[in-house]
mmCIF file of C-alpha atoms in Angstrom:
data_model
loop_
_atom_site.group_PDB
_atom_site.id
_atom_site.type_symbol
_atom_site.label_atom_id
_atom_site.label_comp_id
_atom_site.label_asym_id
_atom_site.label_seq_id
_atom_site.Cartn_x
_atom_site.Cartn_y
_atom_site.Cartn_z
ATOM 1 C CA UNK S 1 43.661 29.105 111.768
ATOM 2 C CA UNK S 2 41.009 31.207 112.868
ATOM 3 C CA UNK S 3 41.245 34.806 114.738
ATOM 4 C CA UNK S 4 40.639 33.087 118.225
ATOM 5 C CA UNK S 5 43.443 30.925 117.690
ATOM 6 C CA UNK S 6 45.911 33.110 115.738
ATOM 7 C CA UNK S 7 45.282 35.618 118.835
ATOM 8 C CA UNK S 8 46.241 32.732 121.295
ATOM 9 C CA UNK S 9 49.572 31.982 119.232
ATOM 10 C CA UNK S 10 50.363 35.167 119.277
ATOM 11 C CA UNK S 11 50.620 35.713 122.732
ATOM 12 C CA UNK S 12 53.344 34.109 123.371
ATOM 13 C CA UNK S 13 55.426 34.770 120.023
ATOM 14 C CA UNK S 14 58.834 37.050 120.482
ATOM 15 C CA UNK S 15 57.689 39.253 117.676
ATOM 16 C CA UNK S 16 54.867 41.080 116.811
ATOM 17 C CA UNK S 17 52.157 39.810 113.938
ATOM 18 C CA UNK S 18 49.224 40.803 111.889
ATOM 19 C CA UNK S 19 46.456 37.950 110.797
ATOM 20 C CA UNK S 20 44.583 38.745 107.808
ATOM 21 C CA UNK S 21 42.696 37.058 105.028
ATOM 22 C CA UNK S 22 43.469 33.706 107.138
ATOM 23 C CA UNK S 23 47.185 34.514 106.957
ATOM 24 C CA UNK S 24 49.672 35.688 109.459
ATOM 25 C CA UNK S 25 52.186 38.381 108.693
ATOM 26 C CA UNK S 26 55.221 38.863 110.678
ATOM 27 C CA UNK S 27 56.105 42.467 111.041
ATOM 28 C CA UNK S 28 59.402 45.066 110.649
ATOM 29 C CA UNK S 29 60.276 47.148 113.204
ATOM 30 C CA UNK S 30 59.750 50.877 112.749
ATOM 31 C CA UNK S 31 61.826 54.073 112.724
ATOM 32 C CA UNK S 32 62.987 56.355 115.442
ATOM 33 C CA UNK S 33 60.765 59.222 113.623
ATOM 34 C CA UNK S 34 58.013 56.550 113.734
ATOM 35 C CA UNK S 35 58.249 56.379 117.463
ATOM 36 C CA UNK S 36 58.376 59.540 117.460
ATOM 37 C CA UNK S 37 55.360 60.660 115.399
ATOM 38 C CA UNK S 38 53.363 57.982 117.366
ATOM 39 C CA UNK S 39 54.288 58.915 120.898
ATOM 40 C CA UNK S 40 53.298 62.457 120.305
ATOM 41 C CA UNK S 41 50.305 61.226 119.533
ATOM 42 C CA UNK S 42 49.711 58.928 122.283
ATOM 43 C CA UNK S 43 50.798 61.487 124.850
ATOM 44 C CA UNK S 44 48.496 64.326 123.461
ATOM 45 C CA UNK S 45 45.398 61.726 122.964
ATOM 46 C CA UNK S 46 46.290 60.075 126.639
ATOM 47 C CA UNK S 47 46.486 63.430 128.455
ATOM 48 C CA UNK S 48 43.672 65.198 126.300
ATOM 49 C CA UNK S 49 41.354 62.048 127.201
ATOM 50 C CA UNK S 50 42.433 61.955 130.840
ATOM 51 C CA UNK S 51 39.376 61.901 133.166
ATOM 52 C CA UNK S 52 36.685 60.577 129.916
ATOM 53 C CA UNK S 53 35.943 56.893 129.777
ATOM 54 C CA UNK S 54 38.840 56.800 126.862
ATOM 55 C CA UNK S 55 41.597 54.883 126.720
ATOM 56 C CA UNK S 56 44.345 55.187 124.310
ATOM 57 C CA UNK S 57 46.727 53.144 123.385
ATOM 58 C CA UNK S 58 50.045 52.405 121.337
ATOM 59 C CA UNK S 59 51.671 49.706 119.652
ATOM 60 C CA UNK S 60 51.902 46.444 121.445
ATOM 61 C CA UNK S 61 47.844 46.136 121.548
ATOM 62 C CA UNK S 62 45.599 44.302 118.787
ATOM 63 C CA UNK S 63 42.527 45.549 117.006
ATOM 64 C CA UNK S 64 40.636 42.290 116.601
ATOM 65 C CA UNK S 65 38.381 43.567 113.351
ATOM 66 C CA UNK S 66 35.707 40.832 113.955
ATOM 67 C CA UNK S 67 33.825 41.323 110.938
ATOM 68 C CA UNK S 68 36.443 40.588 108.838
ATOM 69 C CA UNK S 69 38.131 37.498 110.909
ATOM 70 C CA UNK S 70 41.585 40.279 111.019
ATOM 71 C CA UNK S 71 43.647 41.272 114.080
ATOM 72 C CA UNK S 72 45.657 44.193 113.511
ATOM 73 C CA UNK S 73 48.150 46.371 115.267
ATOM 74 C CA UNK S 74 48.368 50.062 115.081
ATOM 75 C CA UNK S 75 50.448 53.062 115.635
ATOM 76 C CA UNK S 76 48.018 54.439 118.077
ATOM 77 C CA UNK S 77 44.337 54.447 119.269
ATOM 78 C CA UNK S 78 41.539 55.369 121.516
ATOM 79 C CA UNK S 79 38.974 52.808 122.096
ATOM 80 C CA UNK S 80 35.614 54.306 124.478
ATOM 81 C CA UNK S 81 33.546 51.166 124.655
ATOM 82 C CA UNK S 82 33.330 50.076 128.440
ATOM 83 C CA UNK S 83 33.832 45.928 126.888
ATOM 84 C CA UNK S 84 37.548 46.997 125.630
ATOM 85 C CA UNK S 85 37.928 48.010 129.405
ATOM 86 C CA UNK S 86 37.276 44.218 130.702
ATOM 87 C CA UNK S 87 40.283 41.638 131.495
ATOM 88 C CA UNK S 88 39.250 39.413 128.627
ATOM 89 C CA UNK S 89 40.122 42.630 126.301
ATOM 90 C CA UNK S 90 43.933 43.148 127.885
ATOM 91 C CA UNK S 91 45.820 42.072 124.836
ATOM 92 C CA UNK S 92 43.264 43.348 122.233
ATOM 93 C CA UNK S 93 40.411 45.767 121.498
ATOM 94 C CA UNK S 94 37.261 45.293 119.183
ATOM 95 C CA UNK S 95 35.714 49.009 119.306
ATOM 96 C CA UNK S 96 38.067 51.824 118.702
ATOM 97 C CA UNK S 97 37.019 54.974 118.172
ATOM 98 C CA UNK S 98 39.893 56.856 116.481
ATOM 99 C CA UNK S 99 42.704 54.641 114.654
ATOM 100 C CA UNK S 100 46.247 56.461 113.166
ATOM 101 C CA UNK S 101 48.953 54.801 111.347
ATOM 102 C CA UNK S 102 52.316 56.221 110.948
ATOM 103 C CA UNK S 103 53.178 56.264 106.859
ATOM 104 C CA UNK S 104 55.956 54.390 104.809
ATOM 105 C CA UNK S 105 57.107 53.756 101.584
ATOM 106 C CA UNK S 106 56.427 50.037 101.941
ATOM 107 C CA UNK S 107 53.466 49.982 103.612
ATOM 108 C CA UNK S 108 51.618 53.508 102.632
ATOM 109 C CA UNK S 109 49.955 52.148 99.733
ATOM 110 C CA UNK S 110 48.413 49.221 102.221
ATOM 111 C CA UNK S 111 47.545 51.436 105.103
ATOM 112 C CA UNK S 112 45.441 53.535 102.135
ATOM 113 C CA UNK S 113 43.583 50.331 100.384
ATOM 114 C CA UNK S 114 42.985 47.281 101.909
ATOM 115 C CA UNK S 115 43.876 48.018 105.616
ATOM 116 C CA UNK S 116 41.457 50.605 105.309
ATOM 117 C CA UNK S 117 39.070 48.602 104.008
ATOM 118 C CA UNK S 118 39.444 46.278 107.061
ATOM 119 C CA UNK S 119 39.157 48.722 109.650
ATOM 120 C CA UNK S 120 35.675 50.290 107.612
ATOM 121 C CA UNK S 121 34.694 46.914 109.020
ATOM 122 C CA UNK S 122 34.643 48.296 112.438
ATOM 123 C CA UNK S 123 31.212 49.784 113.646
ATOM 124 C CA UNK S 124 32.478 52.105 116.065
ATOM 125 C CA UNK S 125 35.480 53.308 114.263
ATOM 126 C CA UNK S 126 34.596 57.016 113.291
ATOM 127 C CA UNK S 127 38.290 58.684 112.942
ATOM 128 C CA UNK S 128 40.932 57.350 110.386
ATOM 129 C CA UNK S 129 44.172 59.208 110.776
ATOM 130 C CA UNK S 130 46.895 58.798 108.370
ATOM 131 C CA UNK S 131 50.513 60.561 109.095
ATOM 132 C CA UNK S 132 53.316 60.296 106.933
ATOM 133 C CA UNK S 133 56.691 60.219 108.188
ATOM 134 C CA UNK S 134 59.093 62.067 105.693
ATOM 135 C CA UNK S 135 56.988 65.577 105.210
ATOM 136 C CA UNK S 136 54.215 67.508 107.353
ATOM 137 C CA UNK S 137 50.876 65.934 106.204
ATOM 138 C CA UNK S 138 48.260 64.222 107.871
ATOM 139 C CA UNK S 139 45.286 62.978 106.155
ATOM 140 C CA UNK S 140 42.187 62.062 108.352
ATOM 141 C CA UNK S 141 39.185 60.052 107.104
ATOM 142 C CA UNK S 142 36.188 61.010 108.752
ATOM 143 C CA UNK S 143 32.896 58.255 108.878
ATOM 144 C CA UNK S 144 30.028 61.105 108.085
ATOM 145 C CA UNK S 145 26.144 60.450 109.147
ATOM 146 C CA UNK S 146 25.763 58.850 105.544
ATOM 147 C CA UNK S 147 28.394 56.410 106.326
ATOM 148 C CA UNK S 148 30.809 57.995 103.659
ATOM 149 C CA UNK S 149 34.372 58.315 104.715
ATOM 150 C CA UNK S 150 35.685 62.131 103.931
ATOM 151 C CA UNK S 151 39.011 62.743 103.791
ATOM 152 C CA UNK S 152 39.935 65.746 105.609
ATOM 153 C CA UNK S 153 43.968 66.604 104.548
ATOM 154 C CA UNK S 154 45.998 68.805 106.746
ATOM 155 C CA UNK S 155 49.649 70.402 105.873
ATOM 156 C CA UNK S 156 51.880 72.153 107.670
ATOM 157 C CA UNK S 157 50.795 75.068 109.778
ATOM 158 C CA UNK S 158 47.247 73.803 110.156
ATOM 159 C CA UNK S 159 45.561 71.917 112.585
ATOM 160 C CA UNK S 160 44.663 68.405 112.972
ATOM 161 C CA UNK S 161 41.084 68.094 114.012
ATOM 162 C CA UNK S 162 40.374 64.477 115.766
ATOM 163 C CA UNK S 163 36.419 65.587 116.533
ATOM 164 C CA UNK S 164 35.792 62.137 117.175
ATOM 165 C CA UNK S 165 37.306 62.463 120.880
ATOM 166 C CA UNK S 166 36.864 66.179 120.692
ATOM 167 C CA UNK S 167 40.843 66.986 120.499
ATOM 168 C CA UNK S 168 42.647 69.162 118.317
ATOM 169 C CA UNK S 169 46.150 69.028 117.516
ATOM 170 C CA UNK S 170 48.798 71.521 115.250
ATOM 171 C CA UNK S 171 50.813 69.923 113.227
ATOM 172 C CA UNK S 172 54.070 71.471 114.420
ATOM 173 C CA UNK S 173 52.373 69.622 118.065
ATOM 174 C CA UNK S 174 52.439 65.974 115.771
ATOM 175 C CA UNK S 175 55.763 66.506 114.681
ATOM 176 C CA UNK S 176 57.867 67.742 117.743
ATOM 177 C CA UNK S 177 61.724 66.906 117.590
ATOM 178 C CA UNK S 178 60.922 64.882 114.041
ATOM 179 C CA UNK S 179 63.931 65.800 111.547
ATOM 180 C CA UNK S 180 62.766 65.912 108.177
ATOM 181 C CA UNK S 181 65.844 65.736 106.350
ATOM 182 C CA UNK S 182 67.301 62.674 108.600
ATOM 183 C CA UNK S 183 63.507 60.790 108.150
ATOM 184 C CA UNK S 184 63.493 61.328 104.364
ATOM 185 C CA UNK S 185 67.581 60.183 103.784
ATOM 186 C CA UNK S 186 66.030 56.938 106.049
ATOM 187 C CA UNK S 187 63.023 56.172 104.368
ATOM 188 C CA UNK S 188 64.387 56.468 100.708
ATOM 189 C CA UNK S 189 67.061 54.057 101.299
ATOM 190 C CA UNK S 190 63.959 51.765 102.594
ATOM 191 C CA UNK S 191 61.926 51.466 99.970
ATOM 192 C CA UNK S 192 60.884 48.169 98.574
ATOM 193 C CA UNK S 193 58.011 46.629 97.210
ATOM 194 C CA UNK S 194 55.439 45.313 100.173
ATOM 195 C CA UNK S 195 55.235 41.574 100.080
ATOM 196 C CA UNK S 196 52.162 41.775 102.309
ATOM 197 C CA UNK S 197 50.838 43.683 105.490
ATOM 198 C CA UNK S 198 53.504 44.267 107.886
ATOM 199 C CA UNK S 199 54.073 47.120 108.851
ATOM 200 C CA UNK S 200 57.162 49.547 109.294
#
């Protein structure tokens, strides 16, 4: 199966799947904490980018990384490419500027490693944001003029500066309505080896 065949096949599946290295991986469900964090970022980005050519997408829209023959489901992403607004790109986009992933114990190593390697093959991508779900901490990787990815961490009381889309948020805004005690307890129970690029 190639990415084109996968995209056609996946449209008719009841669940979500990712396509990496020629393999199809089923995705597991998310927690309410993950949904809250993703929702906070989606709403802030959508509101902040209103009136611009950029569009914000959440969870259900795929990113096709053509150079890597891979198809992924980011938690949240922004694309500013006019081609991504055409009807042919209704279910998947190819040129995100900003990608956000919300981490879980089972997928954190994959999100920081192989998945980041895949996203780096997107020429359009300027920033990759990793949001921890069990504590107020965000790692933002920004591509510099030399093409190198530079880490910009943000902890309690800090500001998340998403320069690629001209928007800054406090971590209080990112984590609004998140109960860290509940999140830590739940995520600890879910720690298990990751069998592949399934997201949770």
